[in-house]
C-alpha positions as CSV (number, residue, x, y, z in Angstrom):
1,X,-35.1,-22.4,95.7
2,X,-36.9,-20.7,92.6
3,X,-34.5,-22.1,90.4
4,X,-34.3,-25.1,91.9
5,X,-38.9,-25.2,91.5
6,X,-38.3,-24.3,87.9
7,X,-36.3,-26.7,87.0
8,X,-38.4,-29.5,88.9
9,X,-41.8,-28.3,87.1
10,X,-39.9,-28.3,83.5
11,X,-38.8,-31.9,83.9
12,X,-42.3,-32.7,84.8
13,X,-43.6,-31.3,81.3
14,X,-40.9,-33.1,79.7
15,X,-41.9,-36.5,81.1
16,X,-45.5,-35.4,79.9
17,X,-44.4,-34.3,76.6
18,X,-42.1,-37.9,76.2
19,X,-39.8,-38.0,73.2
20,X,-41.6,-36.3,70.8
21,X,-41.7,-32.8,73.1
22,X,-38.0,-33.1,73.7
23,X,-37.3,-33.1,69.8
24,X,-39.9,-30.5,69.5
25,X,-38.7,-28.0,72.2
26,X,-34.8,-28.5,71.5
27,X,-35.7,-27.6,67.9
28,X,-37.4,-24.3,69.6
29,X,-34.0,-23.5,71.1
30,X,-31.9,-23.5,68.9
31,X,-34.3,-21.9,66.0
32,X,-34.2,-19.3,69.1
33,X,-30.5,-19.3,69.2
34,X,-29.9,-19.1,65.6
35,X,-32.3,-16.2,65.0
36,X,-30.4,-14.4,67.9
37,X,-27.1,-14.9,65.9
38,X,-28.6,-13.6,62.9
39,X,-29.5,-10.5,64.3
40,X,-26.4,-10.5,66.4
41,X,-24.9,-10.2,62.5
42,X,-27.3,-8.0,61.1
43,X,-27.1,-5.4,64.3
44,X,-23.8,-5.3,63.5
45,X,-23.9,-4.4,59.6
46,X,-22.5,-1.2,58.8
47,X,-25.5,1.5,57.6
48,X,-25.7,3.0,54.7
49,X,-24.5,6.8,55.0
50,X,-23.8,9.9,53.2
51,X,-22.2,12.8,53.9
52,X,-23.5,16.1,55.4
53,X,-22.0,18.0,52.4
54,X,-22.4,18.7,48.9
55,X,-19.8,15.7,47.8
56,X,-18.1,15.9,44.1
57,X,-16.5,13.4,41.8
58,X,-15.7,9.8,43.9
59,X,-11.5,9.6,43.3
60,X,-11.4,5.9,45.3
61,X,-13.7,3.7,47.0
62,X,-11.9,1.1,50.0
63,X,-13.6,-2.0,50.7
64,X,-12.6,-3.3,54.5
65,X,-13.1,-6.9,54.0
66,X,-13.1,-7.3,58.2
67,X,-15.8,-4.5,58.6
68,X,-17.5,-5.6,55.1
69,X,-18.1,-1.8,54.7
70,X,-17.1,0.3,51.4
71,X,-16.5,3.8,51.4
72,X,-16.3,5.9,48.6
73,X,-14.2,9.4,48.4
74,X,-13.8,12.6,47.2
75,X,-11.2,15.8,46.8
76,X,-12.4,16.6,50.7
77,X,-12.6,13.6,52.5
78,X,-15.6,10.1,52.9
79,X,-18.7,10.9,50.8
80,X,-20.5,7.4,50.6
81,X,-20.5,4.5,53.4
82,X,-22.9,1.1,53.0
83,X,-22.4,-2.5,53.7
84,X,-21.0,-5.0,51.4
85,X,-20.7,-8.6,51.1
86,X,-17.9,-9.9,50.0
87,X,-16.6,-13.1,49.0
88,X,-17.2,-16.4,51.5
89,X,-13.7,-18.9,52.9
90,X,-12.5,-21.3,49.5
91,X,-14.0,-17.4,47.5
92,X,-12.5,-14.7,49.0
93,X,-12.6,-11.4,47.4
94,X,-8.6,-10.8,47.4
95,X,-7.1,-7.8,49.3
96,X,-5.2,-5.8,46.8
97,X,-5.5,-2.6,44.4
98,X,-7.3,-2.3,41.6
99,X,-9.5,0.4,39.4
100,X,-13.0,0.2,37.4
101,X,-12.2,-1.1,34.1
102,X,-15.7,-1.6,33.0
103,X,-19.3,-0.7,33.6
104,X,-22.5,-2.7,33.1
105,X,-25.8,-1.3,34.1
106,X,-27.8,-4.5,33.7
107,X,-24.9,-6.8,34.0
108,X,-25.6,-11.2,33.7
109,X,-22.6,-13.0,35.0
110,X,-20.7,-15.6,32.5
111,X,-19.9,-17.6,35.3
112,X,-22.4,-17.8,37.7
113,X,-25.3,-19.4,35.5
114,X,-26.0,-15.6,34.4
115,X,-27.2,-14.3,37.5
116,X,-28.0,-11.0,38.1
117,X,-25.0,-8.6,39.0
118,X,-26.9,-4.8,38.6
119,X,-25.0,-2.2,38.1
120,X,-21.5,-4.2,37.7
121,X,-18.4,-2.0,38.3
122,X,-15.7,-4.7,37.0
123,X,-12.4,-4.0,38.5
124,X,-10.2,-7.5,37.1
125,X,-11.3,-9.7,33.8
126,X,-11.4,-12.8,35.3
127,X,-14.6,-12.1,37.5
128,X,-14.3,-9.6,40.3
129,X,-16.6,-6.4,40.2
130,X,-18.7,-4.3,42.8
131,X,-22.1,-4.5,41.7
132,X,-25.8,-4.7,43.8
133,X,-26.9,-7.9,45.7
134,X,-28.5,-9.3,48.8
135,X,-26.3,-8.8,51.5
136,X,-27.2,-11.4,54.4
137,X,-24.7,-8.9,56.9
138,X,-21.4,-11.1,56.5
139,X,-19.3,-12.6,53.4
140,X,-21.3,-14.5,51.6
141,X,-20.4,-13.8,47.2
142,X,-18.2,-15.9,44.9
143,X,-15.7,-13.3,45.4
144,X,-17.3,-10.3,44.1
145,X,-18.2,-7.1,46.7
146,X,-22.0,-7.0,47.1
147,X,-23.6,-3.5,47.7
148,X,-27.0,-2.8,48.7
149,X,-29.3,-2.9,45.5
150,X,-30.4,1.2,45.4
151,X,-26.5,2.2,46.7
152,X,-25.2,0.9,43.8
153,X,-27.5,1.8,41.6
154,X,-27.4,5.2,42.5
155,X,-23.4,5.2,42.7
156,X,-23.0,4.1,39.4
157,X,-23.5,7.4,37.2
158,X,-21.5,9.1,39.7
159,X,-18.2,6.4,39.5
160,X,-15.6,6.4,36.1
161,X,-13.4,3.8,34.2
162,X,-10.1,4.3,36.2
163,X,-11.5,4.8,39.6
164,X,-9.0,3.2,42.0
165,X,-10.8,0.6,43.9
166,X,-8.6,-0.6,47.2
167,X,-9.8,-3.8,49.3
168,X,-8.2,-4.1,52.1
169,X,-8.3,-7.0,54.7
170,X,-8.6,-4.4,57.6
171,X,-10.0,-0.9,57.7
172,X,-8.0,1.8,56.2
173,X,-8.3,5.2,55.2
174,X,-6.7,8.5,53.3
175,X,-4.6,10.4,55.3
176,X,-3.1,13.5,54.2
177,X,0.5,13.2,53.1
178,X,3.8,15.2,51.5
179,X,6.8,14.6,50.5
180,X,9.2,15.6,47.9
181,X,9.2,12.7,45.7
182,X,5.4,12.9,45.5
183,X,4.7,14.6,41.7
184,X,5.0,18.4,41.7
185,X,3.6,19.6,38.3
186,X,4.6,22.5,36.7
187,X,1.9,25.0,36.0
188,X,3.3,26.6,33.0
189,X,3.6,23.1,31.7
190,X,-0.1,22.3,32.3
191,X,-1.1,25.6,30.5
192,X,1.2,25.1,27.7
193,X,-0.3,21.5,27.3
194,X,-3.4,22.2,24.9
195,X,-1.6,24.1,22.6
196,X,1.2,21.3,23.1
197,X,-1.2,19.2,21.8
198,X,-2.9,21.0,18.9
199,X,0.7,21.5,17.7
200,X,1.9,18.3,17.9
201,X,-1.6,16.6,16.5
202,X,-1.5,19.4,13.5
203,X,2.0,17.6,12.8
204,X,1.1,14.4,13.3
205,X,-2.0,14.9,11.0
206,X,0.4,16.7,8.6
207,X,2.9,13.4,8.7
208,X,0.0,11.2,8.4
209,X,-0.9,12.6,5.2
210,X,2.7,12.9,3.3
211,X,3.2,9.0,4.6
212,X,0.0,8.2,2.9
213,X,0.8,10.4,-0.5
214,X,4.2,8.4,-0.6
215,X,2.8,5.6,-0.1
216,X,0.6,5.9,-3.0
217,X,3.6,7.4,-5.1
218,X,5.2,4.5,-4.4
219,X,3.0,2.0,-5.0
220,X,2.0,3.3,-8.8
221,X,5.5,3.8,-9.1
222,X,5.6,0.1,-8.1
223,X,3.1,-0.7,-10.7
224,X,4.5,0.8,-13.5
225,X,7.3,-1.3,-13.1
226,X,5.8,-4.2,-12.6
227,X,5.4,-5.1,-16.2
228,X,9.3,-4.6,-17.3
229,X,10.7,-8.0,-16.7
230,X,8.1,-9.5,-18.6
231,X,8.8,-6.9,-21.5
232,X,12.3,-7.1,-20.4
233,X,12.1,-11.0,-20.8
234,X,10.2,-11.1,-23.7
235,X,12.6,-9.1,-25.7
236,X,15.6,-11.0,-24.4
237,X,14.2,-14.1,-26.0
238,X,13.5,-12.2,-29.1
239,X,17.2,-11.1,-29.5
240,X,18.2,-14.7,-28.5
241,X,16.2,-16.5,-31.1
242,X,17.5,-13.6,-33.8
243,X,21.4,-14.5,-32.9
244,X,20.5,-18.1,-33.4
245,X,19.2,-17.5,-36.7
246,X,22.4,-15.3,-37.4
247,X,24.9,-18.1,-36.1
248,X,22.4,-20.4,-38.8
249,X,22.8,-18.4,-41.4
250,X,27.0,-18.3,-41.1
251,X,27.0,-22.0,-41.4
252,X,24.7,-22.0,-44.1
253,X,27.0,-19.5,-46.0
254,X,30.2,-21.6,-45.0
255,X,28.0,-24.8,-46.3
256,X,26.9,-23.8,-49.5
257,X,28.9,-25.1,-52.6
258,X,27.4,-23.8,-55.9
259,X,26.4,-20.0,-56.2
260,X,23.1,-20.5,-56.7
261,X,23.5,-21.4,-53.1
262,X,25.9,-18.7,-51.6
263,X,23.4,-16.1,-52.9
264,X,20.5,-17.8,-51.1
265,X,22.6,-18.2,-47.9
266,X,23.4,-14.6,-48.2
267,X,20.4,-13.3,-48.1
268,X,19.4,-15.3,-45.4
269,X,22.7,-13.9,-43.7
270,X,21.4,-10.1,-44.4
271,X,18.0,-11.1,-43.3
272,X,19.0,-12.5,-40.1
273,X,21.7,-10.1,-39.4
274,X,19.0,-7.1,-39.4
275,X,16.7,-9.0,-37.5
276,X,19.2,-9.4,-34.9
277,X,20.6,-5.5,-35.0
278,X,16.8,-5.1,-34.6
279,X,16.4,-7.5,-31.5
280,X,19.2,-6.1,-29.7
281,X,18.3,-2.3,-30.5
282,X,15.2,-2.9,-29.3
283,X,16.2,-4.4,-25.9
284,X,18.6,-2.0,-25.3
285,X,15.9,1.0,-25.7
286,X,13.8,-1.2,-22.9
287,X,16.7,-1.7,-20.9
288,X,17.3,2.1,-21.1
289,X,13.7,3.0,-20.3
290,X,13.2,0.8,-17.2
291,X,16.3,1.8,-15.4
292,X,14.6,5.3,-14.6
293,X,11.5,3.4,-13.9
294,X,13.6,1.1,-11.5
295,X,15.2,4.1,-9.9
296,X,11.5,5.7,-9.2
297,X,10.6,2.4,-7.5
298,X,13.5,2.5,-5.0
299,X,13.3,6.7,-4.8
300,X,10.2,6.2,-4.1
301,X,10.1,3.2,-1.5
302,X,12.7,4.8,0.4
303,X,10.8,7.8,0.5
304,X,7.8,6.5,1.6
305,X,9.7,4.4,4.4
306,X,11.3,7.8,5.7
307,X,7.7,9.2,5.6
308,X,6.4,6.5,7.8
309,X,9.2,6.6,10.5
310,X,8.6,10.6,10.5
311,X,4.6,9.6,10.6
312,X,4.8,7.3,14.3
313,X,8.1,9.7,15.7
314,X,5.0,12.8,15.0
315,X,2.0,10.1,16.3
316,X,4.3,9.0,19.4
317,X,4.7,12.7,20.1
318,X,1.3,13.5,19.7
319,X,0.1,11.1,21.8
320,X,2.2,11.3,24.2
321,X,1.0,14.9,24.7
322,X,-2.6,14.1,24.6
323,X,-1.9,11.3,27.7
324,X,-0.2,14.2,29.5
325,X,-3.3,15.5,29.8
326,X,-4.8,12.2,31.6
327,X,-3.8,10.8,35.6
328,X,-1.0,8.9,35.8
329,X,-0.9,6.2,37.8
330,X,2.6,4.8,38.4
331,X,3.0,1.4,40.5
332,X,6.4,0.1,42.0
333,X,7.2,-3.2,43.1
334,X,10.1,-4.6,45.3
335,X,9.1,-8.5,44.0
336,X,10.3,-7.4,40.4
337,X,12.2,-4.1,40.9
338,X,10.5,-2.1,38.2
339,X,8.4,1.2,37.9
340,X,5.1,0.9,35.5
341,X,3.1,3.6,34.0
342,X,-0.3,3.8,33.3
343,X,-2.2,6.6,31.8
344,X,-5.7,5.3,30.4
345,X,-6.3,6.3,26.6
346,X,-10.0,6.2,26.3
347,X,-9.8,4.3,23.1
348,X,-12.7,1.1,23.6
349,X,-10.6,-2.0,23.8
350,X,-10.9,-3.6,19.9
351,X,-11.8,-6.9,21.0
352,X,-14.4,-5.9,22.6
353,X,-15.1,-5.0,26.8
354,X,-13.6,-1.9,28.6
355,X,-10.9,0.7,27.5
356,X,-6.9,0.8,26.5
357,X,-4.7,1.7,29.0
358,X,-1.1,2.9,27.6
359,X,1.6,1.4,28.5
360,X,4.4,2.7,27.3
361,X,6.9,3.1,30.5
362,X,8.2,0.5,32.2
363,X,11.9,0.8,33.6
364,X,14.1,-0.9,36.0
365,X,14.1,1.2,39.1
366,X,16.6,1.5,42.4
367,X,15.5,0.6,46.1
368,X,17.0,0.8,49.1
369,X,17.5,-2.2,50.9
370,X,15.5,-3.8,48.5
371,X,15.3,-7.1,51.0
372,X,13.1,-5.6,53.7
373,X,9.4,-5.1,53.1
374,X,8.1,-2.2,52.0
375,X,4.0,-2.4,52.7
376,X,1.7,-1.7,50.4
377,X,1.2,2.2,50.6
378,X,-1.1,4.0,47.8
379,X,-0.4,8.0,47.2
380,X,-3.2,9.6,45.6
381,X,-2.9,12.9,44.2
382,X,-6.6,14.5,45.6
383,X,-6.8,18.1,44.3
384,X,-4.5,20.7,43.3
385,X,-3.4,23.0,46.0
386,X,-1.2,26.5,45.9
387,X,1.9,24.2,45.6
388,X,0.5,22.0,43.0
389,X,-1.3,18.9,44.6
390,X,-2.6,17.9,47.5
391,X,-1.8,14.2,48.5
392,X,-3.0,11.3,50.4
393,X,-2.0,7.9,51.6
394,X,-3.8,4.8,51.9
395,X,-1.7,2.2,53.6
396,X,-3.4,-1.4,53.4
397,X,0.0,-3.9,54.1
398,X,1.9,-2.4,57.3
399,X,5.6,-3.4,57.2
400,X,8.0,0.2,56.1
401,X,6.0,3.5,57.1
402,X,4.9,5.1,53.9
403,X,7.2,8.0,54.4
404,X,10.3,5.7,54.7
405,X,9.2,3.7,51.8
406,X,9.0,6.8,49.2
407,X,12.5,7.2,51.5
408,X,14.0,4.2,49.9
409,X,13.0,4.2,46.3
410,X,14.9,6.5,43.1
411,X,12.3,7.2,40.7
412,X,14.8,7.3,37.2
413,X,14.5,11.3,36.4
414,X,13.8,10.5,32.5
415,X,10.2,9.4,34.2
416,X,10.1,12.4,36.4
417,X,11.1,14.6,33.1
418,X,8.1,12.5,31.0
419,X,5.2,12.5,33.4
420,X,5.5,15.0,36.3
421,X,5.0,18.4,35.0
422,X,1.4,17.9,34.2
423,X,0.7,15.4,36.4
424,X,-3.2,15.8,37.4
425,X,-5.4,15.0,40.3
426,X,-5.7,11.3,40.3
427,X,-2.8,10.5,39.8
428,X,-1.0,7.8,41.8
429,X,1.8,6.7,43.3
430,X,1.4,2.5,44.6
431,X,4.7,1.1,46.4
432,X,4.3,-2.4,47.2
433,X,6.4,-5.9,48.2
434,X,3.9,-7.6,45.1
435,X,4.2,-8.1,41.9
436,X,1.8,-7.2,39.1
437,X,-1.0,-9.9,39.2
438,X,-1.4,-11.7,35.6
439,X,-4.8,-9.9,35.3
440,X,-2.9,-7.1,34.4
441,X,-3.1,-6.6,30.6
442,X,-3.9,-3.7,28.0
443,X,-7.2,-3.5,29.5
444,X,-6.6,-2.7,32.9
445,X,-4.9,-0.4,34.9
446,X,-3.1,-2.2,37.8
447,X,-4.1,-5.1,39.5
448,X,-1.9,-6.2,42.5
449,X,-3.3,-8.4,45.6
450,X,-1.8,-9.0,48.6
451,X,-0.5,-12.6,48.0
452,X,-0.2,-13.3,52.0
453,X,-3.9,-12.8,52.5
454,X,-6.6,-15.4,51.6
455,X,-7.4,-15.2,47.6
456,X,-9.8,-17.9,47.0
457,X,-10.7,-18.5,43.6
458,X,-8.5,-15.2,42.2
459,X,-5.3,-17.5,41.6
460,X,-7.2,-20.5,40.1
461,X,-9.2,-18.3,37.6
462,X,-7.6,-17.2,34.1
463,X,-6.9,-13.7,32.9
464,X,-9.4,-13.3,30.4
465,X,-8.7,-10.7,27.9
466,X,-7.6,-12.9,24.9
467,X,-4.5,-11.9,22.7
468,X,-4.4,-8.5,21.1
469,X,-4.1,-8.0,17.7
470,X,-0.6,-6.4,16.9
471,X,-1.5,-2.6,16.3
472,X,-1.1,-0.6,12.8
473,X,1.3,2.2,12.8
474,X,-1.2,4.7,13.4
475,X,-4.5,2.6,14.2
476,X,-6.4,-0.3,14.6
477,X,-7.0,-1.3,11.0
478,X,-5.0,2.1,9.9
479,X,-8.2,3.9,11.7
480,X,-6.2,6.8,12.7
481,X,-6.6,7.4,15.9
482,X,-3.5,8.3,16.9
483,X,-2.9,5.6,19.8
484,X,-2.1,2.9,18.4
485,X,1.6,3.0,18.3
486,X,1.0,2.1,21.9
487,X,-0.5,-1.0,21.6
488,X,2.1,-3.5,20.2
489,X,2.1,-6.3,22.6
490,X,-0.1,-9.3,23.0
491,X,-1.5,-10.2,26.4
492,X,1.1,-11.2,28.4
493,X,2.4,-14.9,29.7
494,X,2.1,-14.9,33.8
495,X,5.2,-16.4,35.1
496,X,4.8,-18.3,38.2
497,X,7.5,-16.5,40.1
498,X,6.6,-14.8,43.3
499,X,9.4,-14.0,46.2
500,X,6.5,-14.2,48.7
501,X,4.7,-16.9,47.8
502,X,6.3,-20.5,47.5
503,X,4.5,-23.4,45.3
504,X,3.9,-21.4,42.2
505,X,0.4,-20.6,43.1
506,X,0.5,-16.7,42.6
507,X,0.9,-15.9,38.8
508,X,2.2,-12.1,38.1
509,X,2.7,-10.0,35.1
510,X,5.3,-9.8,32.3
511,X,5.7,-7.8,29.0
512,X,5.9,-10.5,26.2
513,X,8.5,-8.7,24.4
514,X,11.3,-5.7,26.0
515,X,9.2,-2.1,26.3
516,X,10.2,0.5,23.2
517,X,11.8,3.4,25.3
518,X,13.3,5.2,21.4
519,X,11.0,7.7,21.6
520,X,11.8,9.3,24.9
């Protein structure tokens, strides 16, 4: 009866009101429902939160694209929470694995009419980062993740170049993990590293400078030399003109028919007969003195090329010792069935923007069935333990269990022998179905997304680190450094090949030239 009043007395005010009212209170109600939903969105929004313990060093941070949360970790466990944004349908932020490859405290994007991205944490080239912005409590960017302005602001001393970065289209998180293909380092390897290193740099520095004396030996060697076939040339014409003059002066002599004659032809003869005797003396004490110069040019040519091959065998060494001392991070893919090693060198990238990553391995490798999935599984080595480290998994693709997918793969045991006795906290272990995304380059450490999850604009954007510049036998510019041996390929050519993915829509990485294994 009440309801049946109410309803009576409102369409009495309604005829009052007329057309105008209707328009006027239906706009009410839905301004009313629509602020409702809003703060049906915002009551849900994750909080910021921090842990109630002293937290160290963040070793990953995992974005849940459906709970549009991040959370940040350390050795023990979560350390930061806070909402995110991330990107909107047609811009999705892709689901995938990927690491900081570049920080920018006061960062204006080069895409997006140089708005504001404070305290940009880039993790691919082509325009994905975390960095602070208005979060509206649901997916909202161009495909970047959106943190609260002060989180990110104060997370961004705390955060490295390498961090892994893992955005996952569900909620994940580490879990504690062993098995007996995860690294086990060797601690008498890990103490024996520094002095490794100063051993193997002394000899490297010690090669360095016998290349460069060479080098210089044989360029003035090189020099001397350079003027003998002039001289040489010069003197060979002399002689040549003087046997002319001798062959003259014969048919002179044979011509001439009074004595007066003969006499004057013979003279000539003499004359030209010394001259030539002279010519021909002369050329052969050149000839004589430039063979030893001729001989110091190849002596010393060859030496100096024997010195340079010794030079990058004690550079490769040398470095190679100095990246044992760095994570390694080691990604495995059933699409390609290859192993990939990245250690990061902390040499700034020489056209310009973020750091160079080494990589140096990259080998065929065996798995198991290699037609059923394997998931997307990340092993993180957290802290070192009384057995060496302690592990964790984060699984963000579910198709093989992690433990049956380490199961199934044969990591070769010349990369076992290379990069597992000092292998560090951080280090990684990624097993996954993808390929290497083309944003993979020199600059980055891996970058692989989930190709059967929404990528917006990710696959219609361009890698954008440019070509780099084919590397010096010991530097950039022959700087010295003692990387660059490294860093002889240019950025490579995505190939639209993708076992997961029909059209030719996903692009993935590939070396533009067969990896230098000689030095293993």
């Amino acid at each position: 009866m009440k309801n049946r009043l109410t309803t009576a007395q409102t369409t009495v005010a309604m005829r009052r009101w007329g057309p105008p009212g209707i328009v006027t209170l239906a706009a009410m109600v839905a301004f009313a429902a629509l602020s409702s939903a809003a703060a049906a969105k915002q009551a849900r929004q994750p909080a910021e939160t921090v842990a109630p313990r002293e937290a160290g060093e963040p070793i990953m941070a995992i974005v849940s694209i459906k709970s549009q949360q991040v959370t940040f970790y350390d050795a023990d466990g979560w350390i930061l929470r806070a909402p995110v944004s991330t990107g909107t349908t047609g811009r999705e932020t892709p689901a995938g694995v990927f690491a900081v490859i570049e920080k920018d405290k006061d960062h204006h994007s080069t895409m997006y009419d140089d708005a504001w991205m404070p305290n940009m944490q880039r993790i691919t080239w082509n325009g994905i980062a975390l960095h602070g912005g208005p979060l509206p409590g649901y997916a909202a960017s161009h495909g970047c993740v959106r943190m609260p302005f002060g989180f990110a602001e104060g997370l961004f001393e705390r955060t490295q170049i390498g961090m892994r970065v893992i955005i996952s289209p569900n909620d994940a998180a580490p879990v504690d993990f062993s098995h007996p293909a995860l690294f086990m380092p060797k601690r008498e390897a890990i103490e024996a590293a520094p002095n490794h290193v100063d051993k193997l740099s002394g000899e490297a520095e010690e090669a360095t400078r016998a290349a460069d004396e060479t080098k210089k030996a044989a360029a003035a060697a090189a020099k001397e030399a350079a003027g003998l076939p002039v001289s040489l040339r010069k003197l060979e014409q002399q002689k040549a003109r003087a046997d002319a003059e001798l062959v003259f002066a014969d048919k002179s002599l044979a011509a001439a028919k009074t004595d007066q004659a003969m006499a004057k032809a013979e003279e000539f003869k003499q004359k030209a007969a010394a001259k030539a005797a002279d010519a021909a003396t002369q050329l052969d004490a050149a000839k004589a003195a430039a063979q030893p110069k001729r001989d110091a040019v190849a002596a010393t040519k060859d030496a100096a090329k024997a010195a340079a091959t010794k030079k990058a065998d004690a550079v490769k060494a040398a470095t190679d010792a100095k990246l044992a001392l760095e994570p390694v991070s080691v990604y495995i893919s059933r699409a390609t069935q290859k192993l990939y090693v990245r250690r990061n060198t902390h040499k700034p990238a020489p056209d310009g923007g973020g750091e160079v990553f080494d990589t140096s391995i990259e080998v065929p490798i065996t798995i198991r069935n290699p037609d059923q999935p394997l998931g997307t599984h990340i092993f993180t080595a957290m802290a070192k333990n009384g057995t060496g480290l302690r592990w964790s998994v984060v699984t963000i693709e579910n198709a093989d269990d992690a433990k049956n997918a380490l199961d199934r793969i044969t990591i070769p045991q010349e990369v076992l022998d290379r990069i597992a006795p000092t292998a560090l906290p951080r280090s990684s272990i990624i097993i996954s179905d993808e390929p290497l995304s083309s944003e993979t380059n020199y600059r980055t450490e891996f970058v692989a997304v989930l190709s059967n999850h929404p990528q917006g604009g990710f696959i219609t954007r361009k890698p954008t680190a440019p070509p780099m510049a084919i590397a010096s036998d010991d530097s950039w510019d022959n700087g010295g450094n003692g990387f660059g041996f490294f860093f002889q390929q240019r950025n490579p050519e995505p190939q639209p090949v993708n076992p997961r993915r029909r059209g030719g829509q996903y692009q993935y990485y590939q070396p533009a030239q067969p990896m230098q294994r000689s030095f293993w």
